[in-house]
Each structure stands twice: as structure tokens, then as C-alpha cells.
PDB file of C-alpha atoms and ligand atoms in Angstrom:
ATOM      1  CA  MET A   1      82.567 165.500 -25.929  1.00 62.00           C
ATOM      2  CA  ARG A   2      82.223 169.064 -24.639  1.00 71.00           C
ATOM      3  CA  LYS A   3      79.099 169.682 -22.599  1.00 84.00           C
ATOM      4  CA  ALA A   4      76.511 172.152 -23.916  1.00 94.00           C
ATOM      5  CA  ASP A   5      76.502 175.496 -22.121  1.00 96.00           C
ATOM      6  CA  VAL A   6      73.680 176.958 -20.098  1.00 97.00           C
ATOM      7  CA  PHE A   7      73.314 180.649 -19.189  1.00 98.00           C
ATOM      8  CA  VAL A   8      71.011 181.772 -16.393  1.00 98.00           C
ATOM      9  CA  PHE A   9      69.664 185.333 -16.048  1.00 97.00           C
ATOM     10  CA  ALA A  10      68.824 186.340 -12.497  1.00 95.00           C
ATOM     11  CA  GLY A  11      67.707 189.623 -10.955  1.00 94.00           C
ATOM     12  CA  PRO A  12      64.670 191.393  -9.515  1.00 93.00           C
ATOM     13  CA  PRO A  13      61.443 191.787 -11.491  1.00 92.00           C
ATOM     14  CA  GLY A  14      61.858 194.501 -14.110  1.00 91.00           C
ATOM     15  CA  SER A  15      65.648 194.259 -14.167  1.00 94.00           C
ATOM     16  CA  GLY A  16      65.527 193.452 -17.881  1.00 93.00           C
ATOM     17  CA  LYS A  17      66.605 189.834 -17.541  1.00 94.00           C
ATOM     18  CA  GLY A  18      63.941 188.654 -19.995  1.00 93.00           C
ATOM     19  CA  THR A  19      64.903 191.341 -22.519  1.00 92.00           C
ATOM     20  CA  GLN A  20      68.596 190.444 -22.281  1.00 96.00           C
ATOM     21  CA  ALA A  21      67.901 186.704 -22.476  1.00 97.00           C
ATOM     22  CA  LYS A  22      65.835 187.293 -25.643  1.00 94.00           C
ATOM     23  CA  LEU A  23      68.781 189.135 -27.204  1.00 95.00           C
ATOM     24  CA  LEU A  24      71.441 186.652 -26.134  1.00 97.00           C
ATOM     25  CA  ALA A  25      69.733 183.426 -27.236  1.00 97.00           C
ATOM     26  CA  PRO A  26      69.691 184.162 -31.011  1.00 96.00           C
ATOM     27  CA  LYS A  27      73.264 185.432 -30.807  1.00 96.00           C
ATOM     28  CA  LEU A  28      74.336 182.083 -29.332  1.00 96.00           C
ATOM     29  CA  LYS A  29      71.889 180.233 -31.633  1.00 96.00           C
ATOM     30  CA  VAL A  30      70.205 178.449 -28.744  1.00 97.00           C
ATOM     31  CA  PRO A  31      66.627 178.585 -27.406  1.00 97.00           C
ATOM     32  CA  HIS A  32      65.465 181.064 -24.797  1.00 97.00           C
ATOM     33  CA  ILE A  33      63.364 179.662 -21.982  1.00 97.00           C
ATOM     34  CA  SER A  34      61.359 182.003 -19.748  1.00 96.00           C
ATOM     35  CA  LEU A  35      59.657 180.285 -16.839  1.00 96.00           C
ATOM     36  CA  GLY A  36      57.263 183.225 -16.430  1.00 94.00           C
ATOM     37  CA  ASP A  37      56.214 182.949 -20.113  1.00 93.00           C
ATOM     38  CA  LEU A  38      55.714 179.187 -19.796  1.00 95.00           C
ATOM     39  CA  LEU A  39      53.562 179.640 -16.694  1.00 96.00           C
ATOM     40  CA  ARG A  40      51.494 182.422 -18.312  1.00 93.00           C
ATOM     41  CA  GLU A  41      50.971 180.176 -21.339  1.00 93.00           C
ATOM     42  CA  ALA A  42      49.837 177.347 -19.041  1.00 96.00           C
ATOM     43  CA  VAL A  43      47.334 179.736 -17.405  1.00 95.00           C
ATOM     44  CA  ARG A  44      46.028 180.838 -20.825  1.00 92.00           C
ATOM     45  CA  ASN A  45      45.651 177.217 -21.924  1.00 95.00           C
ATOM     46  CA  ARG A  46      43.932 176.317 -18.653  1.00 96.00           C
ATOM     47  CA  SER A  47      46.186 173.280 -18.301  1.00 96.00           C
ATOM     48  CA  LYS A  48      46.541 171.476 -14.972  1.00 96.00           C
ATOM     49  CA  VAL A  49      49.728 173.446 -14.225  1.00 96.00           C
ATOM     50  CA  GLY A  50      47.953 176.651 -15.276  1.00 96.00           C
ATOM     51  CA  GLU A  51      45.084 176.015 -12.858  1.00 96.00           C
ATOM     52  CA  ILE A  52      47.564 175.661  -9.992  1.00 96.00           C
ATOM     53  CA  ALA A  53      49.767 178.580 -11.096  1.00 96.00           C
ATOM     54  CA  LYS A  54      47.076 181.222 -11.764  1.00 96.00           C
ATOM     55  CA  SER A  55      46.462 182.461  -8.207  1.00 95.00           C
ATOM     56  CA  TYR A  56      50.224 182.651  -7.489  1.00 96.00           C
ATOM     57  CA  LEU A  57      50.925 184.676 -10.623  1.00 94.00           C
ATOM     58  CA  ASP A  58      48.044 187.064  -9.956  1.00 93.00           C
ATOM     59  CA  ALA A  59      49.272 187.640  -6.399  1.00 93.00           C
ATOM     60  CA  GLY A  60      52.929 188.072  -7.405  1.00 93.00           C
ATOM     61  CA  LYS A  61      53.956 185.023  -5.350  1.00 95.00           C
ATOM     62  CA  LEU A  62      56.137 182.140  -6.499  1.00 96.00           C
ATOM     63  CA  VAL A  63      54.441 178.958  -7.650  1.00 97.00           C
ATOM     64  CA  PRO A  64      55.437 175.918  -5.522  1.00 97.00           C
ATOM     65  CA  ASP A  65      59.000 174.692  -6.203  1.00 96.00           C
ATOM     66  CA  LYS A  66      57.740 171.312  -7.413  1.00 95.00           C
ATOM     67  CA  VAL A  67      55.586 172.968 -10.096  1.00 96.00           C
ATOM     68  CA  ALA A  68      58.408 175.299 -11.201  1.00 97.00           C
ATOM     69  CA  ILE A  69      61.015 172.523 -11.408  1.00 96.00           C
ATOM     70  CA  ASP A  70      58.651 170.221 -13.339  1.00 96.00           C
ATOM     71  CA  VAL A  71      57.909 172.947 -15.902  1.00 97.00           C
ATOM     72  CA  ALA A  72      61.623 173.786 -16.202  1.00 97.00           C
ATOM     73  CA  GLU A  73      62.609 170.115 -16.537  1.00 96.00           C
ATOM     74  CA  GLU A  74      60.086 169.521 -19.311  1.00 96.00           C
ATOM     75  CA  ALA A  75      61.323 172.608 -21.194  1.00 97.00           C
ATOM     76  CA  VAL A  76      65.062 171.936 -20.962  1.00 96.00           C
ATOM     77  CA  SER A  77      64.678 168.236 -21.809  1.00 95.00           C
ATOM     78  CA  LYS A  78      63.369 169.082 -25.294  1.00 96.00           C
ATOM     79  CA  LYS A  79      65.719 168.261 -28.125  1.00 94.00           C
ATOM     80  CA  GLU A  80      65.920 171.921 -29.258  1.00 96.00           C
ATOM     81  CA  CYS A  81      67.931 172.508 -26.069  1.00 96.00           C
ATOM     82  CA  ARG A  82      70.526 169.842 -26.717  1.00 93.00           C
ATOM     83  CA  ASN A  83      73.148 172.428 -27.811  1.00 95.00           C
ATOM     84  CA  GLY A  84      72.505 174.538 -24.727  1.00 97.00           C
ATOM     85  CA  PHE A  85      70.007 177.240 -23.770  1.00 98.00           C
ATOM     86  CA  VAL A  86      69.468 180.588 -22.083  1.00 98.00           C
ATOM     87  CA  ILE A  87      66.980 180.628 -19.199  1.00 98.00           C
ATOM     88  CA  ASP A  88      65.442 183.489 -17.229  1.00 96.00           C
ATOM     89  CA  GLY A  89      63.189 183.460 -14.187  1.00 93.00           C
ATOM     90  CA  PHE A  90      64.542 180.108 -13.069  1.00 96.00           C
ATOM     91  CA  PRO A  91      65.857 179.136 -10.576  1.00 97.00           C
ATOM     92  CA  ARG A  92      64.162 181.522  -8.150  1.00 96.00           C
ATOM     93  CA  THR A  93      64.687 179.791  -4.801  1.00 95.00           C
ATOM     94  CA  LEU A  94      67.634 178.008  -3.237  1.00 94.00           C
ATOM     95  CA  GLU A  95      65.699 174.746  -3.407  1.00 95.00           C
ATOM     96  CA  GLN A  96      65.136 175.241  -7.158  1.00 96.00           C
ATOM     97  CA  ALA A  97      68.827 176.078  -7.651  1.00 95.00           C
ATOM     98  CA  VAL A  98      69.958 172.870  -5.939  1.00 94.00           C
ATOM     99  CA  LEU A  99      67.498 170.779  -7.960  1.00 95.00           C
ATOM    100  CA  PHE A 100      68.535 172.617 -11.138  1.00 96.00           C
ATOM    101  CA  ASP A 101      72.236 171.856 -10.489  1.00 95.00           C
ATOM    102  CA  GLY A 102      71.297 168.160 -10.241  1.00 95.00           C
ATOM    103  CA  LEU A 103      69.122 168.305 -13.353  1.00 95.00           C
ATOM    104  CA  LEU A 104      71.869 169.926 -15.447  1.00 96.00           C
ATOM    105  CA  ASN A 105      74.277 167.257 -14.285  1.00 95.00           C
ATOM    106  CA  LYS A 106      71.843 164.480 -15.108  1.00 94.00           C
ATOM    107  CA  LEU A 107      71.183 165.881 -18.588  1.00 94.00           C
ATOM    108  CA  GLY A 108      74.897 166.551 -19.250  1.00 93.00           C
ATOM    109  CA  PHE A 109      74.843 170.381 -19.354  1.00 96.00           C
ATOM    110  CA  ASN A 110      77.469 172.796 -18.133  1.00 94.00           C
ATOM    111  CA  LEU A 111      76.237 175.866 -16.235  1.00 96.00           C
ATOM    112  CA  ARG A 112      78.550 178.485 -17.770  1.00 96.00           C
ATOM    113  CA  LYS A 113      77.452 181.778 -16.185  1.00 97.00           C
ATOM    114  CA  VAL A 114      74.772 183.278 -14.008  1.00 97.00           C
ATOM    115  CA  LEU A 115      74.197 186.842 -15.164  1.00 97.00           C
ATOM    116  CA  TYR A 116      72.826 188.800 -12.277  1.00 96.00           C
ATOM    117  CA  ILE A 117      71.213 192.061 -13.403  1.00 96.00           C
ATOM    118  CA  ASP A 118      70.635 194.437 -10.528  1.00 94.00           C
ATOM    119  CA  ILE A 119      68.339 197.485 -10.276  1.00 93.00           C
ATOM    120  CA  PRO A 120      66.837 199.341  -7.270  1.00 91.00           C
ATOM    121  CA  LEU A 121      63.141 199.316  -6.293  1.00 87.00           C
ATOM    122  CA  GLU A 122      62.332 202.890  -7.524  1.00 87.00           C
ATOM    123  CA  GLU A 123      63.552 201.948 -10.990  1.00 91.00           C
ATOM    124  CA  ILE A 124      61.543 198.695 -10.890  1.00 91.00           C
ATOM    125  CA  LEU A 125      58.318 200.588 -10.145  1.00 88.00           C
ATOM    126  CA  LYS A 126      58.985 203.080 -12.954  1.00 87.00           C
ATOM    127  CA  ARG A 127      59.685 200.355 -15.451  1.00 89.00           C
ATOM    128  CA  LEU A 128      56.989 197.841 -14.658  1.00 89.00           C
ATOM    129  CA  THR A 129      53.953 200.087 -14.304  1.00 89.00           C
ATOM    130  CA  GLY A 130      54.631 201.404 -17.845  1.00 92.00           C
ATOM    131  CA  ARG A 131      55.387 198.000 -19.360  1.00 91.00           C
ATOM    132  CA  ARG A 132      53.127 196.717 -22.131  1.00 95.00           C
ATOM    133  CA  SER A 133      53.531 193.373 -23.905  1.00 92.00           C
ATOM    134  CA  CYS A 134      52.239 192.065 -27.204  1.00 94.00           C
ATOM    135  CA  ARG A 135      49.663 189.271 -26.872  1.00 91.00           C
ATOM    136  CA  LYS A 136      50.760 187.791 -30.194  1.00 91.00           C
ATOM    137  CA  CYS A 137      54.568 187.911 -30.404  1.00 90.00           C
ATOM    138  CA  GLY A 138      55.607 188.771 -26.827  1.00 88.00           C
ATOM    139  CA  ALA A 139      57.484 191.987 -27.791  1.00 90.00           C
ATOM    140  CA  VAL A 140      57.855 194.314 -24.807  1.00 90.00           C
ATOM    141  CA  TYR A 141      57.286 198.107 -24.839  1.00 92.00           C
ATOM    142  CA  HIS A 142      57.298 200.919 -22.294  1.00 91.00           C
ATOM    143  CA  LEU A 143      54.811 203.804 -22.402  1.00 93.00           C
ATOM    144  CA  THR A 144      57.569 206.361 -21.722  1.00 89.00           C
ATOM    145  CA  PHE A 145      60.935 204.773 -22.549  1.00 86.00           C
ATOM    146  CA  ASN A 146      60.022 202.661 -25.577  1.00 89.00           C
ATOM    147  CA  PRO A 147      56.489 203.488 -26.762  1.00 94.00           C
ATOM    148  CA  PRO A 148      54.905 201.721 -29.753  1.00 97.00           C
ATOM    149  CA  LYS A 149      54.347 203.879 -32.857  1.00 97.00           C
ATOM    150  CA  LYS A 150      50.571 203.374 -32.578  1.00 97.00           C
ATOM    151  CA  ASP A 151      48.885 203.329 -29.187  1.00 96.00           C
ATOM    152  CA  GLY A 152      48.117 199.785 -28.025  1.00 96.00           C
ATOM    153  CA  ILE A 153      49.450 198.122 -31.206  1.00 97.00           C
ATOM    154  CA  CYS A 154      52.656 196.113 -31.599  1.00 97.00           C
ATOM    155  CA  ASP A 155      55.115 197.658 -34.125  1.00 97.00           C
ATOM    156  CA  ALA A 156      56.494 194.242 -35.007  1.00 95.00           C
ATOM    157  CA  CYS A 157      53.346 192.209 -35.708  1.00 97.00           C
ATOM    158  CA  GLY A 158      50.299 194.457 -35.274  1.00 97.00           C
ATOM    159  CA  GLY A 159      49.150 192.434 -32.241  1.00 97.00           C
ATOM    160  CA  GLU A 160      47.289 193.938 -29.292  1.00 97.00           C
ATOM    161  CA  LEU A 161      49.379 195.309 -26.419  1.00 97.00           C
ATOM    162  CA  TYR A 162      48.313 194.522 -22.863  1.00 95.00           C
ATOM    163  CA  GLN A 163      49.455 195.206 -19.316  1.00 93.00           C
ATOM    164  CA  ARG A 164      50.404 192.104 -17.345  1.00 89.00           C
ATOM    165  CA  ARG A 165      48.006 191.525 -14.436  1.00 88.00           C
ATOM    166  CA  ASP A 166      50.986 191.404 -12.077  1.00 90.00           C
ATOM    167  CA  ASP A 167      52.445 194.747 -13.290  1.00 91.00           C
ATOM    168  CA  THR A 168      50.362 196.891 -10.942  1.00 89.00           C
ATOM    169  CA  ASP A 169      51.959 198.914  -8.101  1.00 87.00           C
ATOM    170  CA  GLU A 170      50.597 196.664  -5.384  1.00 89.00           C
ATOM    171  CA  VAL A 171      51.631 193.335  -6.971  1.00 92.00           C
ATOM    172  CA  ILE A 172      55.025 194.702  -8.057  1.00 91.00           C
ATOM    173  CA  LYS A 173      55.818 195.442  -4.405  1.00 90.00           C
ATOM    174  CA  VAL A 174      54.900 191.875  -3.427  1.00 92.00           C
ATOM    175  CA  ARG A 175      57.068 190.532  -6.273  1.00 93.00           C
ATOM    176  CA  TYR A 176      59.976 192.640  -5.062  1.00 92.00           C
ATOM    177  CA  GLU A 177      59.599 191.367  -1.481  1.00 93.00           C
ATOM    178  CA  VAL A 178      59.393 187.795  -2.752  1.00 94.00           C
ATOM    179  CA  TYR A 179      62.566 188.443  -4.727  1.00 94.00           C
ATOM    180  CA  ARG A 180      64.380 189.968  -1.742  1.00 92.00           C
ATOM    181  CA  ASP A 181      63.360 187.181   0.668  1.00 94.00           C
ATOM    182  CA  GLN A 182      63.310 184.073  -1.513  1.00 93.00           C
ATOM    183  CA  THR A 183      65.413 184.698  -4.611  1.00 92.00           C
ATOM    184  CA  SER A 184      68.315 186.884  -3.492  1.00 89.00           C
ATOM    185  CA  PRO A 185      69.884 184.035  -1.399  1.00 91.00           C
ATOM    186  CA  LEU A 186      70.679 182.448  -4.778  1.00 92.00           C
ATOM    187  CA  ILE A 187      73.248 185.112  -5.394  1.00 91.00           C
ATOM    188  CA  ASP A 188      75.461 183.748  -2.614  1.00 91.00           C
ATOM    189  CA  HIS A 189      74.908 180.193  -3.819  1.00 92.00           C
ATOM    190  CA  TYR A 190      76.184 181.088  -7.295  1.00 94.00           C
ATOM    191  CA  LYS A 191      78.926 183.391  -5.991  1.00 94.00           C
ATOM    192  CA  LYS A 192      80.463 180.344  -4.329  1.00 93.00           C
ATOM    193  CA  THR A 193      80.631 178.540  -7.682  1.00 92.00           C
ATOM    194  CA  GLY A 194      82.568 181.465  -9.230  1.00 93.00           C
ATOM    195  CA  LYS A 195      80.021 181.658 -12.070  1.00 95.00           C
ATOM    196  CA  LEU A 196      78.194 184.785 -11.007  1.00 96.00           C
ATOM    197  CA  VAL A 197      78.612 187.940 -13.085  1.00 96.00           C
ATOM    198  CA  TYR A 198      77.205 191.150 -11.610  1.00 96.00           C
ATOM    199  CA  ILE A 199      75.693 193.568 -14.131  1.00 97.00           C
ATOM    200  CA  ASN A 200      74.332 197.041 -13.403  1.00 96.00           C
ATOM    201  CA  GLY A 201      70.876 197.059 -15.040  1.00 95.00           C
ATOM    202  CA  VAL A 202      70.204 200.803 -14.750  1.00 94.00           C
ATOM    203  CA  ARG A 203      71.376 201.574 -18.271  1.00 93.00           C
ATOM    204  CA  ASP A 204      70.152 201.345 -21.858  1.00 90.00           C
ATOM    205  CA  VAL A 205      69.259 197.896 -23.114  1.00 92.00           C
ATOM    206  CA  SER A 206      72.107 198.063 -25.667  1.00 94.00           C
ATOM    207  CA  GLU A 207      74.701 199.053 -23.049  1.00 96.00           C
ATOM    208  CA  VAL A 208      73.629 196.261 -20.725  1.00 96.00           C
ATOM    209  CA  PHE A 209      73.760 193.860 -23.664  1.00 97.00           C
ATOM    210  CA  LYS A 210      77.341 194.866 -24.476  1.00 97.00           C
ATOM    211  CA  GLU A 211      78.328 193.836 -20.978  1.00 97.00           C
ATOM    212  CA  VAL A 212      76.313 190.617 -21.171  1.00 97.00           C
ATOM    213  CA  SER A 213      78.019 189.706 -24.455  1.00 97.00           C
ATOM    214  CA  LYS A 214      81.441 190.390 -22.963  1.00 96.00           C
ATOM    215  CA  ALA A 215      80.622 188.265 -19.913  1.00 95.00           C
ATOM    216  CA  VAL A 216      79.588 185.257 -21.986  1.00 93.00           C
ATOM    217  CA  GLY A 217      82.574 185.689 -24.318  1.00 88.00           C
ATOM    218  CA  SER A 218      80.623 186.260 -27.551  1.00 69.00           C
TER     219      SER A 218
HETATM  220  P1  AMP B   1      58.311 186.666 -14.626  1.00 51.35           P
HETATM  221  O1  AMP B   1      57.655 186.686 -15.962  1.00 51.35           O
HETATM  222  O2  AMP B   1      59.671 186.056 -14.645  1.00 51.35           O
HETATM  223  O3  AMP B   1      58.280 188.018 -13.955  1.00 51.35           O
HETATM  224  O4  AMP B   1      57.414 185.680 -13.682  1.00 51.35           O
HETATM  225  C1  AMP B   1      56.049 185.960 -13.441  1.00 51.35           C
HETATM  226  C2  AMP B   1      55.495 185.087 -12.325  1.00 51.35           C
HETATM  227  O5  AMP B   1      55.614 183.702 -12.662  1.00 51.35           O
HETATM  228  C3  AMP B   1      56.202 185.209 -10.962  1.00 51.35           C
HETATM  229  O6  AMP B   1      55.755 186.323 -10.220  1.00 51.35           O
HETATM  230  C4  AMP B   1      55.775 183.870 -10.326  1.00 51.35           C
HETATM  231  O7  AMP B   1      54.425 183.890  -9.908  1.00 51.35           O
HETATM  232  C5  AMP B   1      55.864 182.904 -11.502  1.00 51.35           C
HETATM  233  N1  AMP B   1      57.220 182.314 -11.636  1.00 51.35           N
HETATM  234  C6  AMP B   1      58.101 182.556 -12.641  1.00 51.35           C
HETATM  235  N2  AMP B   1      59.246 181.853 -12.453  1.00 51.35           N
HETATM  236  C7  AMP B   1      59.072 181.163 -11.298  1.00 51.35           C
HETATM  237  C8  AMP B   1      59.894 180.254 -10.543  1.00 51.35           C
HETATM  238  N3  AMP B   1      61.140 179.919 -10.940  1.00 51.35           N
HETATM  239  N4  AMP B   1      59.401 179.733  -9.398  1.00 51.35           N
HETATM  240  C9  AMP B   1      58.178 180.045  -8.977  1.00 51.35           C
HETATM  241  N5  AMP B   1      57.346 180.896  -9.613  1.00 51.35           N
HETATM  242  C10 AMP B   1      57.777 181.449 -10.777  1.00 51.35           C
END
């Protein structure tokens, strides 16, 4: 039997990897897993993982690899994922990537492509300080580039819009440094497998998505 495909979105914070993953998953009719969303949910629910993760998220640092891999393993082992899935925000270190390769093997998945969306730091700062997210449905807006019709209210569900605690200038810079030092070595790891696709993220969401769709062959 053919193995189910897995697509990974990688890239610096604010590159749009979450946005693109959210668009691709329904097109492929598979679930979208966002490690950042799962960790934020754990913090909100004050679970054991959430208690550990909170200070890392607030500071813009990565949670320990063991915590990240456990959360990812639990998510991808669910039966909704059996036909494949799209994941963003994981893996984020070389250690996580190696463990993830093993996990996919163990669970019988095929890592099809790693879509690497690249944008420079100035663009990251512009995008993230204006980002607002809906507390209820998770829709993402931007005060300048994609404002909601009514200030502070989600167009889609009427939920309250909020600014992520880690979307402030100071924490964004830490997140970028963490990305540069800990996550960017992944790019070489995946280049060697021939599965890496480089995508220029400094374009409209729809243009980036056209390229993503072409890269995954859908
Ligand atoms: P994101 O929503 O992808 O920007 O992630 C928000 C925060 O969640 C990051 O700054 C980290 O604190 C944490 N996080 C998300 N994914 C991972 C991961 N794979 N490993 C460690 N920490 C993570």
C-alpha cells in the first residue's frame, strides 16, 4: 500500500507558513497541525505541558525538544492523520528533525516535501507587529495589509481579535535569532534529502499559494 504523504512548512516567524498550511490542508483533504497552536492551547488549558511551555512561549524561545516531540507525536498519531497531514512549526531543531524522521518511519508516513518559505527580518517585523488573531476561530488579520471590517472583531465569526504576547518588537527579535541559530540548520538537513522546496514569501498570500500548490503537485 502507498504510504500517506506528509508536508512540512518551514521558515522564519511571520513568513506565512501557518497561513499557507491552513490553505493547503483543506485542498489536500488532510488535517493541519500547528505546533505553536497546540502549545498555545496547552497554555490556555493550563495542562502540564502548558505549564512547562508558557515561559518559553512568552520569551520567544523554543520549548525543550522532548516537549515539542511529545506534543507532535500525540497529534500525528491521531486517526484523523492516517491519510497524511500538513504540519507547520515542527520540526524546529535538527534534533527534532531526526526524531521526526524516525517517527514518520515508525508510523508508516512518507515525508513528501518541505516547503521552506523565506522572508527577511524587516518584513518579519512589519508583518508580526500588526498581526491580530481571532480568539475563537484562529483567523489571522493584519492592521495594515488585511484589516478586519470592524476594529477588533473577526469578520468570519465575530470573535475578539487579540495580539499574540510574543508578537512584540522585542520578542520577535528573539524569535528571529532563535530561528537563525537553531532552526535554519534544518534547511541543509532537508536539502540533502532532495525534498526541500524554496519559496519566496515576500508576495501576496495567493501568489505564494500558487507556488505551494505547484510544488506539492495539486
Ligand atoms: P509559532 O506559532 O509557530 O510562531 O510558535 C510559537 C512559539 O511556540 C515558539 O516561539 C516556541 O516558543 C513554541 N514552539 C512552536 N513550535 C515549536 C517547536 N517545534 N519546538 C519548540 N518550540 C516550539
